[in-house]
């Protein structure tokens, strides 16, 4: 899915880990392994083309036509991802608080069978449900304009009015402990009364294989719930389940520290975007 998403963890800065005893030397070591891994990719690169500064595999004759994957299959994948993510959120047992921030964000985590450690962020945002839906789903390709953790998000295919397939590339930033990743995801939305649900997961498409030079990470079933906050007009409750496999050589200890920090970073950037929009009217 989203913030993508996330996947947003890939722009997390090394400064967040400086206070974590025992992880600095490990981080340096795994970064070296990541570089070696990418260099291995670089020695076997196919012909490449560029789009918006991002390199893509140049399609062969058999790939020149638009995506042909069955639309019903893609919609079903998005719906199933949302359903599984909602089941994780609705199971209230086992959640432990990771962070509580001054602006009200609370992040909890739990270990889920088959998914590993997942993270739940809850916050109240100064925006309506429709405004957040517009920013996070309708205008998802513009996310890099306000979230520096993302280099680009491209909508590859609209599969009906509620489902899209996207390719996302995380930004390459100085001190990045996780490293640049790309994601191929199906994203599904659902509106219900005064709430919006945005779910998604990684998807594999023969017409869009992993890109040379990137580690392709995968979203597990993930979901964002945006709910109108009672009678407080213009405010919404924002709940985000992050479930991700970043792949590569990184130890879980580093990933499990970086992911919740990435959620906080994303929420901070989102708040700034909302404030800027309100100022511009």
mmCIF file of C-alpha atoms in Angstrom:
data_model
loop_
_atom_site.group_PDB
_atom_site.id
_atom_site.type_symbol
_atom_site.label_atom_id
_atom_site.label_comp_id
_atom_site.label_asym_id
_atom_site.label_seq_id
_atom_site.Cartn_x
_atom_site.Cartn_y
_atom_site.Cartn_z
ATOM 1 C CA UNK A 1 0.000 0.000 0.000
ATOM 2 C CA UNK A 2 1.187 3.179 1.149
ATOM 3 C CA UNK A 3 3.200 5.516 2.436
ATOM 4 C CA UNK A 4 3.195 3.967 0.677
ATOM 5 C CA UNK A 5 3.576 3.966 2.349
ATOM 6 C CA UNK A 6 6.464 3.940 3.556
ATOM 7 C CA UNK A 7 8.500 1.795 2.216
ATOM 8 C CA UNK A 8 8.691 5.165 3.764
ATOM 9 C CA UNK A 9 11.293 3.729 6.073
ATOM 10 C CA UNK A 10 13.783 3.843 3.262
ATOM 11 C CA UNK A 11 14.470 7.538 3.741
ATOM 12 C CA UNK A 12 15.074 7.205 7.501
ATOM 13 C CA UNK A 13 18.182 9.053 8.585
ATOM 14 C CA UNK A 14 21.063 7.576 10.544
ATOM 15 C CA UNK A 15 20.667 10.193 13.281
ATOM 16 C CA UNK A 16 17.638 8.285 14.569
ATOM 17 C CA UNK A 17 19.872 5.347 15.438
ATOM 18 C CA UNK A 18 22.646 7.213 17.226
ATOM 19 C CA UNK A 19 21.089 6.632 20.617
ATOM 20 C CA UNK A 20 20.605 2.906 20.073
ATOM 21 C CA UNK A 21 23.377 1.089 21.900
ATOM 22 C CA UNK A 22 25.127 -1.605 19.963
ATOM 23 C CA UNK A 23 23.554 -0.820 16.587
ATOM 24 C CA UNK A 24 25.992 1.700 15.099
ATOM 25 C CA UNK A 25 28.721 -0.755 14.165
ATOM 26 C CA UNK A 26 26.135 -3.231 12.907
ATOM 27 C CA UNK A 27 24.603 -0.526 10.729
ATOM 28 C CA UNK A 28 27.967 0.299 9.167
ATOM 29 C CA UNK A 29 28.592 -3.370 8.457
ATOM 30 C CA UNK A 30 25.232 -4.031 6.831
ATOM 31 C CA UNK A 31 25.478 -0.893 4.696
ATOM 32 C CA UNK A 32 28.691 -2.323 3.267
ATOM 33 C CA UNK A 33 26.849 -5.526 2.440
ATOM 34 C CA UNK A 34 24.030 -3.537 0.849
ATOM 35 C CA UNK A 35 26.500 -1.741 -1.399
ATOM 36 C CA UNK A 36 28.079 -5.038 -2.387
ATOM 37 C CA UNK A 37 24.644 -6.378 -3.230
ATOM 38 C CA UNK A 38 23.830 -3.397 -5.452
ATOM 39 C CA UNK A 39 27.206 -3.617 -7.157
ATOM 40 C CA UNK A 40 26.429 -7.221 -7.976
ATOM 41 C CA UNK A 41 23.216 -5.972 -9.640
ATOM 42 C CA UNK A 42 25.241 -3.400 -11.535
ATOM 43 C CA UNK A 43 27.479 -6.004 -13.149
ATOM 44 C CA UNK A 44 24.469 -7.675 -14.800
ATOM 45 C CA UNK A 45 22.335 -4.725 -15.876
ATOM 46 C CA UNK A 46 20.123 -5.032 -18.957
ATOM 47 C CA UNK A 47 19.604 -2.099 -21.295
ATOM 48 C CA UNK A 48 17.995 0.724 -19.320
ATOM 49 C CA UNK A 49 15.764 3.678 -20.054
ATOM 50 C CA UNK A 50 14.935 6.620 -17.789
ATOM 51 C CA UNK A 51 11.693 8.180 -16.671
ATOM 52 C CA UNK A 52 11.663 11.183 -14.374
ATOM 53 C CA UNK A 53 15.261 10.531 -13.377
ATOM 54 C CA UNK A 54 14.599 6.862 -12.546
ATOM 55 C CA UNK A 55 16.061 4.036 -14.570
ATOM 56 C CA UNK A 56 13.742 1.322 -15.825
ATOM 57 C CA UNK A 57 14.329 -1.887 -17.697
ATOM 58 C CA UNK A 58 13.767 -1.179 -21.383
ATOM 59 C CA UNK A 59 10.872 -3.419 -22.472
ATOM 60 C CA UNK A 60 11.375 -6.050 -25.086
ATOM 61 C CA UNK A 61 8.872 -6.633 -27.902
ATOM 62 C CA UNK A 62 6.783 -8.912 -25.696
ATOM 63 C CA UNK A 63 6.519 -6.210 -22.991
ATOM 64 C CA UNK A 64 5.768 -3.247 -25.224
ATOM 65 C CA UNK A 65 1.994 -3.459 -24.740
ATOM 66 C CA UNK A 66 0.184 -2.138 -21.635
ATOM 67 C CA UNK A 67 -0.196 -4.297 -18.542
ATOM 68 C CA UNK A 68 -2.447 -7.279 -19.278
ATOM 69 C CA UNK A 69 -2.763 -8.816 -15.830
ATOM 70 C CA UNK A 70 -6.307 -9.833 -15.039
ATOM 71 C CA UNK A 71 -8.099 -6.868 -13.466
ATOM 72 C CA UNK A 72 -10.282 -9.025 -11.239
ATOM 73 C CA UNK A 73 -7.148 -10.663 -9.845
ATOM 74 C CA UNK A 74 -5.593 -7.286 -8.999
ATOM 75 C CA UNK A 75 -8.763 -6.007 -7.328
ATOM 76 C CA UNK A 76 -9.037 -9.235 -5.341
ATOM 77 C CA UNK A 77 -5.416 -8.876 -4.207
ATOM 78 C CA UNK A 78 -6.107 -5.355 -2.950
ATOM 79 C CA UNK A 79 -9.312 -6.367 -1.190
ATOM 80 C CA UNK A 80 -7.669 -9.355 0.484
ATOM 81 C CA UNK A 81 -4.724 -7.220 1.636
ATOM 82 C CA UNK A 82 -7.093 -4.714 3.218
ATOM 83 C CA UNK A 83 -9.117 -7.451 4.890
ATOM 84 C CA UNK A 84 -6.018 -9.085 6.409
ATOM 85 C CA UNK A 85 -4.652 -5.749 7.617
ATOM 86 C CA UNK A 86 -7.962 -4.827 9.236
ATOM 87 C CA UNK A 87 -8.010 -8.183 11.037
ATOM 88 C CA UNK A 88 -4.566 -7.358 12.488
ATOM 89 C CA UNK A 89 -5.799 -3.960 13.678
ATOM 90 C CA UNK A 90 -9.003 -5.338 15.146
ATOM 91 C CA UNK A 91 -7.114 -7.895 17.235
ATOM 92 C CA UNK A 92 -6.455 -5.753 20.324
ATOM 93 C CA UNK A 93 -4.329 -8.296 22.190
ATOM 94 C CA UNK A 94 -0.539 -8.124 22.399
ATOM 95 C CA UNK A 95 0.104 -4.512 21.348
ATOM 96 C CA UNK A 96 3.011 -2.794 23.128
ATOM 97 C CA UNK A 97 3.747 0.942 23.074
ATOM 98 C CA UNK A 98 6.933 1.875 21.181
ATOM 99 C CA UNK A 99 6.702 5.697 21.176
ATOM 100 C CA UNK A 100 4.451 8.473 22.424
ATOM 101 C CA UNK A 101 5.180 11.843 20.826
ATOM 102 C CA UNK A 102 4.436 15.397 21.954
ATOM 103 C CA UNK A 103 2.009 16.049 19.076
ATOM 104 C CA UNK A 104 -0.078 13.064 20.139
ATOM 105 C CA UNK A 105 1.247 10.287 17.901
ATOM 106 C CA UNK A 106 1.293 6.879 19.558
ATOM 107 C CA UNK A 107 3.050 3.894 17.944
ATOM 108 C CA UNK A 108 2.468 0.346 19.154
ATOM 109 C CA UNK A 109 3.860 -2.930 17.885
ATOM 110 C CA UNK A 110 3.136 -6.630 18.051
ATOM 111 C CA UNK A 111 4.423 -9.828 16.499
ATOM 112 C CA UNK A 112 1.907 -11.436 14.144
ATOM 113 C CA UNK A 113 2.239 -15.013 12.954
ATOM 114 C CA UNK A 114 3.272 -15.060 9.301
ATOM 115 C CA UNK A 115 3.931 -11.311 9.214
ATOM 116 C CA UNK A 116 6.585 -10.725 11.865
ATOM 117 C CA UNK A 117 6.631 -7.441 13.781
ATOM 118 C CA UNK A 118 4.032 -4.908 12.655
ATOM 119 C CA UNK A 119 3.539 -1.308 13.785
ATOM 120 C CA UNK A 120 0.379 0.713 14.432
ATOM 121 C CA UNK A 121 0.459 4.519 14.467
ATOM 122 C CA UNK A 122 -2.452 6.572 15.784
ATOM 123 C CA UNK A 123 -2.722 10.348 15.480
ATOM 124 C CA UNK A 124 -5.239 13.166 15.117
ATOM 125 C CA UNK A 125 -4.715 15.358 12.051
ATOM 126 C CA UNK A 126 -6.037 18.813 11.207
ATOM 127 C CA UNK A 127 -7.706 17.727 7.987
ATOM 128 C CA UNK A 128 -10.970 16.281 6.768
ATOM 129 C CA UNK A 129 -11.353 12.690 5.646
ATOM 130 C CA UNK A 130 -11.743 13.803 2.030
ATOM 131 C CA UNK A 131 -8.627 15.976 2.170
ATOM 132 C CA UNK A 132 -6.492 13.103 3.446
ATOM 133 C CA UNK A 133 -7.997 10.696 0.910
ATOM 134 C CA UNK A 134 -7.112 13.169 -1.830
ATOM 135 C CA UNK A 135 -3.485 13.481 -0.668
ATOM 136 C CA UNK A 136 -2.818 9.809 0.069
ATOM 137 C CA UNK A 137 -4.700 8.081 -2.748
ATOM 138 C CA UNK A 138 -6.005 10.367 -5.486
ATOM 139 C CA UNK A 139 -2.803 12.442 -5.669
ATOM 140 C CA UNK A 140 -0.411 9.703 -4.634
ATOM 141 C CA UNK A 141 1.950 10.551 -7.517
ATOM 142 C CA UNK A 142 2.540 13.969 -5.927
ATOM 143 C CA UNK A 143 3.682 12.530 -2.597
ATOM 144 C CA UNK A 144 7.366 13.113 -3.351
ATOM 145 C CA UNK A 145 6.662 16.858 -3.381
ATOM 146 C CA UNK A 146 6.069 16.895 0.373
ATOM 147 C CA UNK A 147 7.702 13.684 1.584
ATOM 148 C CA UNK A 148 11.504 13.738 1.052
ATOM 149 C CA UNK A 149 11.709 10.005 1.793
ATOM 150 C CA UNK A 150 10.176 9.280 -1.623
ATOM 151 C CA UNK A 151 11.893 9.844 -4.952
ATOM 152 C CA UNK A 152 8.904 8.970 -7.099
ATOM 153 C CA UNK A 153 5.582 7.142 -7.148
ATOM 154 C CA UNK A 154 4.163 6.193 -10.526
ATOM 155 C CA UNK A 155 0.646 4.850 -11.071
ATOM 156 C CA UNK A 156 1.161 2.054 -13.594
ATOM 157 C CA UNK A 157 -2.476 1.080 -13.940
ATOM 158 C CA UNK A 158 -5.923 2.073 -12.726
ATOM 159 C CA UNK A 159 -7.894 -1.089 -12.059
ATOM 160 C CA UNK A 160 -11.374 0.311 -11.671
ATOM 161 C CA UNK A 161 -12.234 3.349 -9.533
ATOM 162 C CA UNK A 162 -10.943 1.951 -6.223
ATOM 163 C CA UNK A 163 -7.746 0.074 -7.094
ATOM 164 C CA UNK A 164 -4.406 1.149 -8.542
ATOM 165 C CA UNK A 165 -1.039 -0.491 -9.154
ATOM 166 C CA UNK A 166 1.944 1.678 -8.291
ATOM 167 C CA UNK A 167 5.713 1.590 -8.544
ATOM 168 C CA UNK A 168 7.516 3.517 -5.830
ATOM 169 C CA UNK A 169 11.180 4.377 -5.399
ATOM 170 C CA UNK A 170 12.508 5.614 -2.089
ATOM 171 C CA UNK A 171 14.836 8.595 -2.010
ATOM 172 C CA UNK A 172 18.589 8.126 -1.782
ATOM 173 C CA UNK A 173 19.521 10.278 1.200
ATOM 174 C CA UNK A 174 22.764 10.856 3.082
ATOM 175 C CA UNK A 175 23.095 8.621 6.120
ATOM 176 C CA UNK A 176 20.314 6.338 4.923
ATOM 177 C CA UNK A 177 20.647 3.206 7.074
ATOM 178 C CA UNK A 178 18.213 1.046 5.123
ATOM 179 C CA UNK A 179 19.176 2.068 1.612
ATOM 180 C CA UNK A 180 17.221 2.822 -1.519
ATOM 181 C CA UNK A 181 14.368 0.430 -2.271
ATOM 182 C CA UNK A 182 11.660 0.106 -4.875
ATOM 183 C CA UNK A 183 8.140 -1.273 -4.373
ATOM 184 C CA UNK A 184 5.500 -2.679 -6.704
ATOM 185 C CA UNK A 185 2.161 -2.511 -4.918
ATOM 186 C CA UNK A 186 -1.564 -2.863 -5.364
ATOM 187 C CA UNK A 187 -3.494 -0.162 -3.471
ATOM 188 C CA UNK A 188 -7.179 -0.443 -2.728
ATOM 189 C CA UNK A 189 -9.541 2.167 -1.265
ATOM 190 C CA UNK A 190 -12.967 1.914 0.310
ATOM 191 C CA UNK A 191 -15.286 4.628 1.578
ATOM 192 C CA UNK A 192 -17.767 3.817 4.310
ATOM 193 C CA UNK A 193 -19.939 6.513 5.920
ATOM 194 C CA UNK A 194 -17.510 9.008 7.508
ATOM 195 C CA UNK A 195 -14.429 6.809 7.091
ATOM 196 C CA UNK A 196 -11.962 5.903 4.358
ATOM 197 C CA UNK A 197 -9.874 2.726 4.238
ATOM 198 C CA UNK A 198 -6.662 2.513 2.209
ATOM 199 C CA UNK A 199 -5.171 -0.969 2.008
ATOM 200 C CA UNK A 200 -2.531 -2.671 -0.033
ATOM 201 C CA UNK A 201 0.298 -5.121 -0.403
ATOM 202 C CA UNK A 202 3.149 -6.093 -2.691
ATOM 203 C CA UNK A 203 2.172 -7.594 -6.036
ATOM 204 C CA UNK A 204 4.209 -9.452 -8.636
ATOM 205 C CA UNK A 205 3.631 -8.669 -12.298
ATOM 206 C CA UNK A 206 5.436 -10.348 -15.169
ATOM 207 C CA UNK A 207 5.217 -7.079 -17.106
ATOM 208 C CA UNK A 208 7.138 -5.164 -14.427
ATOM 209 C CA UNK A 209 9.981 -7.265 -12.978
ATOM 210 C CA UNK A 210 12.451 -6.001 -10.337
ATOM 211 C CA UNK A 211 14.515 -3.060 -11.567
ATOM 212 C CA UNK A 212 18.273 -3.378 -11.854
ATOM 213 C CA UNK A 213 20.065 -1.301 -9.243
ATOM 214 C CA UNK A 214 17.315 -1.481 -6.603
ATOM 215 C CA UNK A 215 16.462 -3.883 -3.809
ATOM 216 C CA UNK A 216 12.749 -4.601 -4.215
ATOM 217 C CA UNK A 217 11.114 -4.484 -0.821
ATOM 218 C CA UNK A 218 7.608 -5.765 -0.144
ATOM 219 C CA UNK A 219 4.650 -4.433 1.796
ATOM 220 C CA UNK A 220 2.800 -7.094 3.679
ATOM 221 C CA UNK A 221 -0.920 -6.485 4.124
ATOM 222 C CA UNK A 222 -1.020 -2.869 5.278
ATOM 223 C CA UNK A 223 -3.789 -0.366 5.879
ATOM 224 C CA UNK A 224 -4.599 3.249 6.727
ATOM 225 C CA UNK A 225 -7.926 4.156 8.347
ATOM 226 C CA UNK A 226 -9.089 7.782 8.221
ATOM 227 C CA UNK A 227 -12.110 8.574 10.402
ATOM 228 C CA UNK A 228 -13.958 11.835 10.982
ATOM 229 C CA UNK A 229 -13.390 12.902 14.580
ATOM 230 C CA UNK A 230 -16.870 13.227 16.010
ATOM 231 C CA UNK A 231 -18.245 16.751 15.930
ATOM 232 C CA UNK A 232 -14.835 18.367 15.442
ATOM 233 C CA UNK A 233 -15.143 19.593 11.859
ATOM 234 C CA UNK A 234 -11.928 19.398 9.873
ATOM 235 C CA UNK A 235 -10.190 16.865 12.122
ATOM 236 C CA UNK A 236 -9.596 13.167 11.473
ATOM 237 C CA UNK A 237 -8.318 10.191 13.384
ATOM 238 C CA UNK A 238 -5.442 8.611 11.439
ATOM 239 C CA UNK A 239 -4.561 4.950 12.056
ATOM 240 C CA UNK A 240 -1.782 3.289 10.065
ATOM 241 C CA UNK A 241 -0.720 -0.339 10.173
ATOM 242 C CA UNK A 242 2.788 -0.737 8.726
ATOM 243 C CA UNK A 243 3.848 -4.239 7.755
ATOM 244 C CA UNK A 244 6.944 -4.468 5.579
ATOM 245 C CA UNK A 245 9.797 -6.712 4.490
ATOM 246 C CA UNK A 246 12.655 -4.438 3.394
ATOM 247 C CA UNK A 247 14.663 -7.393 1.999
ATOM 248 C CA UNK A 248 18.400 -7.083 1.539
ATOM 249 C CA UNK A 249 20.985 -7.726 4.241
ATOM 250 C CA UNK A 250 19.657 -5.679 7.138
ATOM 251 C CA UNK A 251 19.258 -7.336 10.560
ATOM 252 C CA UNK A 252 15.795 -7.202 12.121
ATOM 253 C CA UNK A 253 17.087 -5.209 15.086
ATOM 254 C CA UNK A 254 17.859 -2.233 12.817
ATOM 255 C CA UNK A 255 14.710 -2.560 10.726
ATOM 256 C CA UNK A 256 12.477 -2.772 13.807
ATOM 257 C CA UNK A 257 13.953 0.492 15.097
ATOM 258 C CA UNK A 258 13.774 2.274 11.734
ATOM 259 C CA UNK A 259 10.188 1.453 10.753
ATOM 260 C CA UNK A 260 8.358 3.207 13.613
ATOM 261 C CA UNK A 261 10.684 6.196 13.268
ATOM 262 C CA UNK A 262 9.743 6.318 9.607
ATOM 263 C CA UNK A 263 6.068 6.422 10.538
ATOM 264 C CA UNK A 264 6.748 9.424 12.766
ATOM 265 C CA UNK A 265 8.745 11.138 10.017
ATOM 266 C CA UNK A 266 5.959 10.562 7.505
ATOM 267 C CA UNK A 267 3.333 11.953 9.876
ATOM 268 C CA UNK A 268 5.478 15.035 10.506
ATOM 269 C CA UNK A 269 5.824 15.678 6.757
ATOM 270 C CA UNK A 270 2.095 15.126 6.302
ATOM 271 C CA UNK A 271 1.294 17.668 9.029
ATOM 272 C CA UNK A 272 3.537 20.226 7.307
ATOM 273 C CA UNK A 273 1.803 19.603 3.994
ATOM 274 C CA UNK A 274 -1.605 20.082 5.595
ATOM 275 C CA UNK A 275 -0.472 23.302 7.261
ATOM 276 C CA UNK A 276 0.882 24.621 3.955
ATOM 277 C CA UNK A 277 -2.376 23.821 2.171
ATOM 278 C CA UNK A 278 -4.385 25.559 4.873
ATOM 279 C CA UNK A 279 -2.160 28.641 4.627
ATOM 280 C CA UNK A 280 -2.576 28.808 0.850
ATOM 281 C CA UNK A 281 -6.320 28.404 1.252
#
